Short mmCIF file of C-alpha atoms in Angstrom, two decimals:
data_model
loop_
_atom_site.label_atom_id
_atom_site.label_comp_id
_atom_site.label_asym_id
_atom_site.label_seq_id
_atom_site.Cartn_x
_atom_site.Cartn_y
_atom_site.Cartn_z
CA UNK A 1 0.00 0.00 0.00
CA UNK A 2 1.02 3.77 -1.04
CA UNK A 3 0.47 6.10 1.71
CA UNK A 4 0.31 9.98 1.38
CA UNK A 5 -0.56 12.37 4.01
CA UNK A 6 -0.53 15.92 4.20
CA UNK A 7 -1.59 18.73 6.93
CA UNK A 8 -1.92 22.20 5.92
CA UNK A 9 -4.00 25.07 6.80
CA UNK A 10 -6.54 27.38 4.62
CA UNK A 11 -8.80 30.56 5.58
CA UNK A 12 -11.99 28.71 4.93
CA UNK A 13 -13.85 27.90 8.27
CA UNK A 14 -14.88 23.72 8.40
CA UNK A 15 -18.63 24.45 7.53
CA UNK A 16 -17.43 25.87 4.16
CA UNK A 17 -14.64 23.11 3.37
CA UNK A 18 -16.78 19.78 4.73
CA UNK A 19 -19.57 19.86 2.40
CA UNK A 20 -17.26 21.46 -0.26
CA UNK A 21 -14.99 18.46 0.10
CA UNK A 22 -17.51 15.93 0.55
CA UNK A 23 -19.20 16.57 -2.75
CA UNK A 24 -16.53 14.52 -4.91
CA UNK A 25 -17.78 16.59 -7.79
CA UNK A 26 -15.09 19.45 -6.69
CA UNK A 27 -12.65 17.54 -7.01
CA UNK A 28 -12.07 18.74 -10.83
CA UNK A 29 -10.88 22.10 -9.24
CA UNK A 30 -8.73 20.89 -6.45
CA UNK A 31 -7.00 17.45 -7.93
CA UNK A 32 -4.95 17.88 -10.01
CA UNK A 33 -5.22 14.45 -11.26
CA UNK A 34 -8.47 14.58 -12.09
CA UNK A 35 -9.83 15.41 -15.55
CA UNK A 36 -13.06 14.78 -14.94
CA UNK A 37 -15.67 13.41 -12.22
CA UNK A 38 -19.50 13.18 -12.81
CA UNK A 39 -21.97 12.10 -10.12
CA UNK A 40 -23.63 8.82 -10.98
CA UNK A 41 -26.31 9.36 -8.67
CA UNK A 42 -28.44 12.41 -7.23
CA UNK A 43 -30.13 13.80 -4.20
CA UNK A 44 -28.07 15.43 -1.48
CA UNK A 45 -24.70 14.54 -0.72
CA UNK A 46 -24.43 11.69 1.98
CA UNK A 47 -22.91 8.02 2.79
CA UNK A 48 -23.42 6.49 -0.74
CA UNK A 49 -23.25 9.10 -2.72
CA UNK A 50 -21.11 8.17 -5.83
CA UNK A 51 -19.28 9.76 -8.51
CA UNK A 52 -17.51 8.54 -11.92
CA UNK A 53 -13.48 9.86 -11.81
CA UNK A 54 -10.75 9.92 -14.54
CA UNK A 55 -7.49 11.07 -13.69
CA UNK A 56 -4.39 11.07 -15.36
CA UNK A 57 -1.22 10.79 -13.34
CA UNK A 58 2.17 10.39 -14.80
CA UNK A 59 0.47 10.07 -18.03
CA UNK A 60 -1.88 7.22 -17.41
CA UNK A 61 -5.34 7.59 -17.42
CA UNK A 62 -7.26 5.82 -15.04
CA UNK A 63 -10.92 5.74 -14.18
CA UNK A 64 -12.12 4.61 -10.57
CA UNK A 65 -15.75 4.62 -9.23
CA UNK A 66 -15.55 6.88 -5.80
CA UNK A 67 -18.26 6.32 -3.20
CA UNK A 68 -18.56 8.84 -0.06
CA UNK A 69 -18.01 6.04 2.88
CA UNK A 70 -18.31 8.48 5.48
CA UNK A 71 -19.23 12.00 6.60
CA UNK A 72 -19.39 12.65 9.89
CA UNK A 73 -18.35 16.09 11.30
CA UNK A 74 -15.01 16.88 10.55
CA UNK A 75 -14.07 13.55 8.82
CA UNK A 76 -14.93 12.62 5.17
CA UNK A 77 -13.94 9.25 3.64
CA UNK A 78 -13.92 7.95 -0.35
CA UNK A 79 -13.30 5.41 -1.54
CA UNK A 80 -12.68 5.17 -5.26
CA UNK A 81 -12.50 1.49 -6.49
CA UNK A 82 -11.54 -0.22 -10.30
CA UNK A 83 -9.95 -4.11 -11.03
CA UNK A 84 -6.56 -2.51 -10.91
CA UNK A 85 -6.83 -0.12 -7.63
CA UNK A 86 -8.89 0.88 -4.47
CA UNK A 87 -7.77 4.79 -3.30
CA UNK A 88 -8.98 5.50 -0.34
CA UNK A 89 -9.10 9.34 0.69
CA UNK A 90 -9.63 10.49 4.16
CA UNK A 91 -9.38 13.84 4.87
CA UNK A 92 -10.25 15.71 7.88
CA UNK A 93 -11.21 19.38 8.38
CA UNK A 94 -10.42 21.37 12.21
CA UNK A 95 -10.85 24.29 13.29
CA UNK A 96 -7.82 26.45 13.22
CA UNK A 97 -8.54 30.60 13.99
CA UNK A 98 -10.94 31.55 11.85
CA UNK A 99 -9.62 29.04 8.77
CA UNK A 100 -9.46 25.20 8.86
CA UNK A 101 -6.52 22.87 9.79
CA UNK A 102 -6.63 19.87 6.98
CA UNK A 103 -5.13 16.81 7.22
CA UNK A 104 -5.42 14.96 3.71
CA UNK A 105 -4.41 11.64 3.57
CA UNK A 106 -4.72 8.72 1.10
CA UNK A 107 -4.10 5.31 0.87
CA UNK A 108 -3.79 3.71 -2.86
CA UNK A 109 -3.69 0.22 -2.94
CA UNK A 110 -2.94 -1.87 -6.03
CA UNK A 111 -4.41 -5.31 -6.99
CA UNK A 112 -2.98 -8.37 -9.26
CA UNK A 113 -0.45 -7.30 -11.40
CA UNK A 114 -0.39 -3.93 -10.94
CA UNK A 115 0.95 -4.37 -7.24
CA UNK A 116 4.64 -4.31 -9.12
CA UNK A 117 4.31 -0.59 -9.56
CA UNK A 118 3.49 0.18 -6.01
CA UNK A 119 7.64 1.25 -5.51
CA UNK A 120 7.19 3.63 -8.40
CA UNK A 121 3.94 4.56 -7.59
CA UNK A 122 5.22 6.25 -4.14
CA UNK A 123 7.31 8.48 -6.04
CA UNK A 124 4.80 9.49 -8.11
CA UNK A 125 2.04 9.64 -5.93
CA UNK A 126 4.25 11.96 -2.99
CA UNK A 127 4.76 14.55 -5.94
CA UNK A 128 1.02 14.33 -6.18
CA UNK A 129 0.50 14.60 -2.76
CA UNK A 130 2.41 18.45 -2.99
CA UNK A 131 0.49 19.35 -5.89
CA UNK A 132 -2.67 18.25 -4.55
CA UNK A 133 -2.29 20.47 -1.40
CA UNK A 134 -1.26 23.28 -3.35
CA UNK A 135 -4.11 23.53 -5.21
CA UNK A 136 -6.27 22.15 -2.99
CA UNK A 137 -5.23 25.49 -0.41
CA UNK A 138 -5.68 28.16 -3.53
CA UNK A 139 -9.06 26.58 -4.54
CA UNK A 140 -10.59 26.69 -0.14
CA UNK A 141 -8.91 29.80 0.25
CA UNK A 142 -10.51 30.74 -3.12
CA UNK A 143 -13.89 30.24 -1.05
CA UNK A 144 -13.16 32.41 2.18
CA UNK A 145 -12.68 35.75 -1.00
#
């Protein structure tokens, strides 16, 4: 398994960023993986709630079915799942002054065959990890304007 984890700190409060962050849909602003991510399903955002995700990362595009596994105060959990992969994203959202205190983490795990990129895949996925809380900080402080 390829663990990333990040903590950083934006000017959003938590009842901006939780519901922002929970709705999977974002992420096409704040991953900068993702290309695109559709909701398959509809109604309000809550344990279930799915979305359709393609990414490409170090050239590869990938597509993963993400399901919101939790959301329950300050901690959201998806999972995104496909034959080759299961990502699972946990991020959660503190108070910190009048901003939020983030702490994104997640945990890719490879199946069959594709296990023998997991090495390489830490590499890649720890420049990812920067990236993603880069953009991730513009796009919530980008909220708090």
């Amino acid at each position: 398994m390829t663990t990333v984890s990040r903590t950083f700190t934006v000017e959003t409060p938590p009842e901006v960023v939780v519901p922002y962050l929970a709705d999977f849909g974002n992420a096409e602003q704040w991953d900068p993986g993702t290309e695109r991510c559709t909701r398959n399903d509809s109604g309000p955002v809550r344990p279930g709630a799915n979305w359709h995700n393609t990414s490409k990362i170090a050239g590869i595009t990938t597509e993963l079915t993400y399901t919101l596994e939790q959301l329950a105060g300050d901690r959201i959990v998806l999972v995104g799942r496909n034959d080759t992969a299961t990502s699972t994203e946990t991020i959660e959202v503190t108070p910190s002054g009048a901003g939020s205190s983030i702490t994104y983490t997640n945990d890719l795990e490879f199946n069959g065959v594709a296990k023998l990129a997991a090495p390489l895949g830490k590499v890649v996925f720890e420049k990812l990890g920067n990236d993603t809380e880069k953009q991730m900080t513009e796009v919530l402080n980008g909220l708090a304007r």
